CSV table of C-alpha atoms in Angstrom, one decimal:
chain,number,residue,atom,x,y,z
G,28,MET,CA,-98.1,321.1,135.0
G,29,LYS,CA,-99.4,319.2,138.0
G,30,ALA,CA,-98.6,320.1,141.6
G,31,ILE,CA,-97.9,317.2,144.0
G,32,ILE,CA,-98.3,317.9,147.8
G,33,PRO,CA,-97.3,314.9,150.1
G,34,VAL,CA,-99.5,315.2,153.2
G,35,ALA,CA,-99.4,311.5,154.5
G,36,GLY,CA,-97.1,312.1,157.5
G,37,ALA,CA,-98.4,311.5,161.0
G,38,GLY,CA,-96.9,314.8,162.3
G,39,THR,CA,-95.4,313.1,165.4
G,40,LYS,CA,-93.5,316.2,166.5
G,41,LEU,CA,-96.8,318.1,166.9
G,42,ARG,CA,-98.5,315.5,169.2
G,43,PRO,CA,-101.1,315.6,170.7
G,44,HIS,CA,-102.7,317.8,168.0
G,45,THR,CA,-102.0,315.4,165.2
G,46,TYR,CA,-103.8,312.6,166.9
G,47,THR,CA,-107.0,314.0,165.5
G,48,GLN,CA,-106.0,316.6,163.0
G,49,PRO,CA,-103.6,316.3,160.0
G,50,LYS,CA,-100.6,318.5,160.4
G,51,ALA,CA,-101.4,320.3,157.1
G,52,LEU,CA,-104.8,321.4,158.5
G,53,ILE,CA,-103.4,323.0,161.7
G,54,PRO,CA,-104.6,326.7,161.8
G,55,LEU,CA,-102.0,329.2,160.9
G,56,ALA,CA,-102.5,333.0,160.7
G,57,GLY,CA,-106.2,332.6,160.2
G,58,ARG,CA,-105.8,330.0,157.5
G,59,THR,CA,-104.3,326.5,157.4
G,60,ILE,CA,-100.8,325.3,156.3
G,61,LEU,CA,-102.3,323.5,153.4
G,62,SER,CA,-104.5,326.4,152.2
G,63,ILE,CA,-101.5,328.8,152.2
G,64,ILE,CA,-99.6,326.3,150.0
G,65,ILE,CA,-102.5,325.7,147.6
G,66,ASP,CA,-103.3,329.5,147.3
G,67,GLN,CA,-99.7,330.2,146.4
G,68,LEU,CA,-99.8,327.6,143.6
G,69,VAL,CA,-103.2,328.6,142.3
G,70,ASP,CA,-101.9,332.2,142.1
G,71,ALA,CA,-99.1,330.9,140.0
G,72,GLY,CA,-101.5,329.3,137.5
G,73,ILE,CA,-101.7,325.7,138.7
G,74,THR,CA,-105.2,324.1,138.6
G,75,GLU,CA,-104.4,320.4,138.9
G,76,PHE,CA,-103.2,318.9,142.2
G,77,VAL,CA,-102.1,315.5,143.4
G,78,PHE,CA,-102.3,314.9,147.2
G,79,VAL,CA,-100.5,311.9,148.7
G,80,VAL,CA,-102.6,311.1,151.8
G,81,GLY,CA,-102.4,308.6,154.5
G,82,TYR,CA,-102.9,309.2,158.2
G,83,LEU,CA,-106.3,311.0,158.5
G,84,GLY,CA,-106.4,311.4,154.8
G,85,GLU,CA,-110.2,311.6,154.6
G,86,LYS,CA,-110.0,314.9,156.4
G,87,ILE,CA,-107.5,316.3,153.9
G,88,GLN,CA,-109.8,315.2,151.0
G,89,HIS,CA,-112.9,316.6,152.6
G,90,TYR,CA,-111.2,319.9,153.3
G,91,VAL,CA,-109.8,320.3,149.8
G,92,GLU,CA,-113.0,319.3,148.0
G,93,LYS,CA,-115.1,321.7,150.1
G,94,LYS,CA,-112.7,324.7,149.9
G,95,TYR,CA,-111.4,324.3,146.4
G,96,PRO,CA,-114.2,322.8,144.3
G,97,GLN,CA,-112.9,324.6,141.2
G,98,LEU,CA,-109.6,322.6,141.2
G,99,THR,CA,-108.9,319.2,139.6
G,100,CYS,CA,-107.7,317.1,142.5
G,101,HIS,CA,-106.4,313.6,142.8
G,102,PHE,CA,-105.9,311.7,146.0
G,103,VAL,CA,-103.3,308.9,146.2
G,104,GLN,CA,-103.2,306.7,149.3
G,105,GLN,CA,-99.9,305.9,151.0
G,106,ASN,CA,-100.7,303.1,153.4
G,107,SER,CA,-97.2,302.5,154.6
G,108,ARG,CA,-95.0,305.5,155.5
G,109,GLU,CA,-91.7,304.7,153.9
G,110,GLY,CA,-90.4,308.2,153.1
G,111,THR,CA,-91.0,311.0,150.6
G,112,GLY,CA,-89.5,308.9,147.8
G,113,HIS,CA,-92.0,306.1,148.3
G,114,ALA,CA,-94.9,308.6,148.6
G,115,LEU,CA,-94.0,310.2,145.2
G,116,SER,CA,-93.5,306.9,143.5
G,117,LEU,CA,-97.2,306.2,144.0
G,118,THR,CA,-98.2,309.2,141.9
G,119,ARG,CA,-96.7,307.9,138.6
G,120,ASP,CA,-99.9,306.8,137.0
G,121,VAL,CA,-101.7,310.0,137.8
G,122,VAL,CA,-98.9,312.3,136.6
G,123,GLY,CA,-98.1,310.5,133.3
G,124,ASN,CA,-95.6,312.6,131.3
G,125,ASP,CA,-96.6,316.0,132.7
G,126,GLU,CA,-94.1,318.3,134.4
G,127,ILE,CA,-94.6,318.5,138.2
G,128,LEU,CA,-94.0,320.9,141.0
G,129,ILE,CA,-93.6,319.2,144.3
G,130,VAL,CA,-94.2,321.2,147.5
G,131,LEU,CA,-94.0,319.4,150.9
G,132,GLY,CA,-97.1,319.7,152.9
G,133,ASP,CA,-95.5,321.1,156.1
G,134,THR,CA,-93.4,323.8,154.5
G,135,ILE,CA,-94.2,327.3,153.4
G,136,CYS,CA,-91.9,329.0,150.9
G,137,GLU,CA,-92.0,332.6,149.8
G,138,CYS,CA,-90.8,332.8,146.3
G,139,ASP,CA,-91.9,333.7,142.7
G,140,PHE,CA,-93.5,330.4,141.8
G,141,LYS,CA,-94.2,331.7,138.3
G,142,GLU,CA,-90.5,332.2,137.8
G,143,VAL,CA,-89.8,328.6,139.0
G,144,ILE,CA,-92.5,327.1,136.7
G,145,ALA,CA,-91.2,329.1,133.7
G,146,SER,CA,-87.6,328.0,134.0
G,147,PRO,CA,-86.3,325.8,131.2
G,148,TYR,CA,-84.5,323.6,133.7
G,149,SER,CA,-85.6,321.5,136.7
G,150,MET,CA,-85.3,323.6,139.8
G,151,LEU,CA,-84.7,322.9,143.5
G,152,GLY,CA,-85.6,325.5,146.2
G,153,LEU,CA,-82.7,326.4,148.4
G,154,LYS,CA,-82.0,328.4,151.6
G,155,LYS,CA,-78.9,329.0,153.6
G,156,VAL,CA,-79.1,327.5,157.1
G,157,ASP,CA,-76.9,327.6,160.2
G,158,ASP,CA,-76.9,323.8,160.7
G,159,PRO,CA,-77.6,321.9,157.4
G,160,ARG,CA,-77.2,318.4,159.0
G,161,ASN,CA,-80.9,318.2,159.6
G,162,PHE,CA,-81.8,318.8,156.0
G,163,GLY,CA,-81.2,317.7,152.5
G,164,VAL,CA,-78.2,319.6,151.2
G,165,ALA,CA,-77.3,320.8,147.7
G,166,GLU,CA,-73.8,321.5,146.4
G,167,LEU,CA,-73.6,324.1,143.5
G,168,ASP,CA,-71.0,325.0,141.0
G,169,GLU,CA,-70.1,328.6,140.1
G,170,GLN,CA,-72.9,328.8,137.5
G,171,GLY,CA,-75.6,327.9,140.0
G,172,LYS,CA,-75.9,324.3,138.6
G,173,ILE,CA,-76.5,321.7,141.3
G,174,THR,CA,-73.7,319.1,141.2
G,175,ARG,CA,-74.8,316.9,144.2
G,176,VAL,CA,-77.6,316.5,146.7
G,177,VAL,CA,-77.3,314.6,150.0
G,178,GLU,CA,-79.9,313.8,152.7
G,179,LYS,CA,-78.9,315.0,156.2
G,180,PRO,CA,-75.1,314.6,155.8
G,181,GLN,CA,-73.0,314.3,158.9
G,182,ILE,CA,-70.3,316.5,157.4
G,183,PRO,CA,-72.1,318.9,155.0
G,184,LYS,CA,-70.1,320.4,152.2
G,185,SER,CA,-72.6,323.2,151.8
G,186,ASN,CA,-75.0,325.2,153.9
G,187,LEU,CA,-77.7,325.3,151.3
G,188,ALA,CA,-80.7,323.3,152.5
G,189,LEU,CA,-83.4,321.8,150.3
G,190,VAL,CA,-86.6,323.6,151.4
G,191,GLY,CA,-89.2,321.3,150.1
G,192,LEU,CA,-89.8,322.9,146.7
G,193,TYR,CA,-89.0,320.8,143.6
G,194,LYS,CA,-89.8,321.6,139.9
G,195,ILE,CA,-89.2,318.5,137.8
G,196,LYS,CA,-89.2,318.6,134.0
G,197,GLU,CA,-87.8,315.1,133.4
G,198,THR,CA,-90.7,313.4,135.1
G,199,GLN,CA,-90.0,309.9,133.7
G,200,GLN,CA,-86.4,310.0,134.8
G,201,LEU,CA,-87.6,310.9,138.3
G,202,TYR,CA,-90.0,308.0,138.5
G,203,ASP,CA,-87.4,305.6,137.1
G,204,CYS,CA,-84.9,306.6,139.8
G,205,LEU,CA,-87.6,306.4,142.5
G,206,GLN,CA,-88.5,302.9,141.4
G,207,SER,CA,-84.8,301.8,141.1
G,208,ASN,CA,-84.1,302.9,144.6
G,209,ILE,CA,-87.2,301.1,145.9
G,210,ASP,CA,-86.3,297.9,144.0
G,211,ASN,CA,-82.7,298.0,145.2
G,212,ARG,CA,-83.7,299.0,148.8
G,213,ILE,CA,-81.6,302.2,148.6
G,214,LYS,CA,-82.5,304.1,151.7
G,215,SER,CA,-81.2,307.1,153.7
G,216,HIS,CA,-82.0,307.3,157.4
G,217,ASP,CA,-84.2,304.1,157.0
G,218,GLU,CA,-86.5,305.7,154.4
G,219,PHE,CA,-86.8,306.0,150.7
G,220,GLN,CA,-85.8,309.7,150.2
G,221,LEU,CA,-86.7,312.0,147.3
G,222,THR,CA,-83.2,313.4,147.7
G,223,ASP,CA,-81.6,310.1,146.7
G,224,ALA,CA,-83.8,310.0,143.6
G,225,LEU,CA,-82.7,313.5,142.7
G,226,GLU,CA,-79.0,312.5,143.1
G,227,CYS,CA,-79.7,309.5,140.8
G,228,MET,CA,-81.1,311.9,138.2
G,229,ILE,CA,-78.0,314.2,138.5
G,230,GLU,CA,-75.7,311.2,138.1
G,231,HIS,CA,-77.6,310.3,134.9
G,232,GLY,CA,-77.1,313.8,133.4
G,233,VAL,CA,-80.2,315.7,134.4
G,234,GLN,CA,-79.5,319.4,135.0
G,235,PHE,CA,-80.9,321.0,138.1
G,236,ASN,CA,-80.5,324.7,138.9
G,237,GLY,CA,-80.9,326.1,142.4
G,238,TYR,CA,-83.5,328.7,143.3
G,239,LYS,CA,-82.9,330.6,146.5
G,240,VAL,CA,-86.2,331.3,148.2
G,241,SER,CA,-86.7,334.6,150.1
G,242,ASN,CA,-88.2,333.0,153.1
G,243,TRP,CA,-88.8,329.4,154.3
G,244,PHE,CA,-91.0,328.4,157.2
G,245,ASP,CA,-90.8,324.8,158.5
G,246,CYS,CA,-94.1,324.1,160.3
G,247,GLY,CA,-93.3,320.7,161.6
G,248,ARG,CA,-92.7,321.6,165.3
G,249,LYS,CA,-94.5,323.7,167.9
G,250,ASP,CA,-91.9,326.4,168.2
G,251,THR,CA,-91.4,326.9,164.5
G,252,LEU,CA,-95.2,326.8,164.0
G,253,LEU,CA,-95.7,329.6,166.5
G,254,GLU,CA,-92.9,331.6,165.0
G,255,THR,CA,-94.3,331.2,161.5
G,256,ASN,CA,-97.7,332.2,162.8
G,257,ALA,CA,-96.3,335.5,164.2
G,258,ILE,CA,-94.4,336.3,161.0
G,259,LEU,CA,-97.4,335.6,158.7
G,260,LEU,CA,-99.8,337.6,160.9
G,261,LYS,CA,-97.5,340.6,160.5
G,262,LYS,CA,-97.2,339.9,156.8
G,263,TYR,CA,-100.9,339.7,156.2
G,264,LYS,CA,-101.5,342.6,158.6
G,265,LEU,CA,-104.3,340.8,160.3
G,266,ALA,CA,-106.1,342.3,163.2
G,267,SER,CA,-109.5,341.8,164.9
G,268,ASN,CA,-112.4,342.7,162.8
G,269,PRO,CA,-113.2,346.3,164.0
G,270,VAL,CA,-117.0,345.9,163.4
G,271,LEU,CA,-117.3,343.1,166.0
G,272,PRO,CA,-117.1,344.6,169.5
G,273,TYR,CA,-115.6,342.4,172.1
G,274,GLU,CA,-116.9,343.3,175.6
G,275,ASN,CA,-114.3,344.8,177.9
G,276,THR,CA,-111.5,343.4,175.7
G,277,ILE,CA,-108.2,344.8,174.5
G,278,ILE,CA,-106.9,343.5,171.1
G,279,ILE,CA,-103.1,344.0,170.5
G,280,PRO,CA,-102.4,343.4,166.7
G,281,PRO,CA,-101.5,341.4,164.8
G,282,VAL,CA,-104.4,339.1,165.7
G,283,SER,CA,-106.7,336.8,163.6
G,284,ILE,CA,-110.0,336.0,165.1
G,285,GLY,CA,-112.4,333.5,163.4
G,286,GLU,CA,-116.1,333.8,162.9
G,287,GLY,CA,-118.6,333.4,165.7
G,288,CYS,CA,-116.2,333.9,168.6
G,289,ASN,CA,-117.4,335.2,172.0
G,290,ILE,CA,-114.6,337.1,173.7
G,291,LYS,CA,-115.0,339.3,176.7
G,292,ASN,CA,-113.0,340.5,179.7
G,293,ALA,CA,-109.8,339.6,177.9
G,294,ILE,CA,-106.5,340.8,176.5
G,295,ILE,CA,-105.7,339.2,173.1
G,296,GLY,CA,-102.4,339.6,171.3
G,297,PRO,CA,-100.0,340.2,169.9
G,298,ASN,CA,-99.4,337.3,167.5
G,299,VAL,CA,-102.6,335.3,168.3
G,300,ALA,CA,-104.7,333.3,165.8
G,301,ILE,CA,-108.1,332.0,167.1
G,302,GLY,CA,-110.3,329.6,165.2
G,303,ASP,CA,-114.1,329.9,164.7
G,304,ASN,CA,-116.7,329.7,167.4
G,305,THR,CA,-114.2,329.9,170.3
G,306,VAL,CA,-115.2,331.4,173.7
G,307,ILE,CA,-112.6,333.3,175.7
G,308,ASN,CA,-113.5,335.0,179.0
G,309,TYR,CA,-111.4,336.6,181.8
G,310,SER,CA,-108.2,335.5,180.0
G,311,ILE,CA,-104.9,336.9,178.6
G,312,VAL,CA,-103.5,335.2,175.4
G,313,LYS,CA,-100.4,336.1,173.5
G,314,ASP,CA,-98.1,334.5,171.0
G,315,SER,CA,-100.5,331.5,170.6
G,316,ILE,CA,-102.7,329.5,168.3
G,317,ILE,CA,-106.1,328.6,169.5
G,318,GLY,CA,-108.3,326.1,167.6
G,319,SER,CA,-112.0,326.3,166.8
G,320,PHE,CA,-114.9,325.5,169.2
G,321,SER,CA,-112.6,325.9,172.3
G,322,ASN,CA,-113.4,327.4,175.6
G,323,LEU,CA,-110.9,329.4,177.7
G,324,TYR,CA,-111.8,330.8,181.1
G,325,GLU,CA,-109.5,332.5,183.6
G,326,VAL,CA,-106.3,331.5,182.0
G,327,VAL,CA,-103.1,333.3,181.0
G,328,LEU,CA,-101.5,331.8,177.9
G,329,LYS,CA,-98.3,332.5,176.1
G,330,SER,CA,-96.4,330.5,173.4
G,331,SER,CA,-99.3,328.0,173.5
G,332,LEU,CA,-100.8,325.7,170.8
G,333,ILE,CA,-104.4,324.8,171.7
G,334,GLY,CA,-106.4,322.4,169.6
G,335,SER,CA,-110.0,322.5,168.6
G,336,ASP,CA,-112.8,321.6,171.0
G,337,ALA,CA,-110.5,322.1,174.0
G,338,ASN,CA,-111.7,323.4,177.4
G,339,ILE,CA,-109.3,325.2,179.7
G,340,ARG,CA,-110.3,326.6,183.1
G,341,GLY,CA,-107.8,328.4,185.3
G,342,LEU,CA,-107.7,329.3,188.9
G,343,SER,CA,-109.5,332.4,190.2
G,344,GLN,CA,-107.8,334.2,193.1
G,345,SER,CA,-109.0,336.6,195.8
G,346,LEU,CA,-106.2,338.6,197.3
G,347,ASN,CA,-105.8,341.1,200.1
G,348,ILE,CA,-102.3,342.4,199.8
G,349,GLY,CA,-100.6,345.0,201.9
G,350,ASP,CA,-97.7,347.4,201.0
G,351,ASN,CA,-94.2,346.2,200.0
G,352,THR,CA,-95.4,342.7,199.2
G,353,GLU,CA,-94.2,340.4,196.4
G,354,ILE,CA,-96.2,337.4,195.4
G,355,ASP,CA,-95.4,334.9,192.7
G,356,LEU,CA,-98.5,332.8,191.7
G,357,GLY,CA,-96.4,330.7,189.2
């Protein structure tokens, strides 16, 4: 089995960070989105990966080859972003007749990947959501067999969203449906969608079973990324390394602090992930992600996403305040 991870998107909802960094490489709970996905699949026994790259794809390739030299990795270029269906169609020659496990590069699922891989049927990861109109949606029969999938329906007939996890046994049927949709210009929301190819497979008799994941984290926007960071920090039980003293600093777990950081006169946490070689002085940071090689001085940050090589300097105040006084410095 090969794993396919599409990571060609520009990540426009995470601007300005994705101007210089692929979305999949944004730090998360002391790791990256991509490394969490790869580690999950490696633990499930997968050793061969296909990455569909595009925007800043050379950074993805460099990161993967450096961090995972033991894996067999293929990199397929998607020069024009025309949807997930188009991206996956480009992998046909690399995949051949092998079964595939597709995991979208901005989504983290918590599930038993070994169980999904071992299933005798093709499987689609599902999760109940409050508003399914923003997702691909699956309709199931009483036996858990998927009868229909629709991309972002205006009137959903189900609240089971497709979470970006797809195990495909009938690989050639998938590629035939993808190519047919491209040849016939069958699009949803102005893109060639994987969901439409899956519906084509269902119409041609391929059986898909639903697999309900225990947790699903969409890392495509700032608010969901920070929320996921907090959840994963608690899950991994990360805190500051106790053998590294930080001068006049209070650490409130869970916190992840990278190597080579210089932190003093600060309060860090909870729910903070800091990259390598970052300097923080006279600052308070909580519920935030800070990149590597950044400098923070005299700032108070909460619910913030700070990229790498950033420099932030706040305002220092000298106050002489009498009794019964209230001051709001904004």
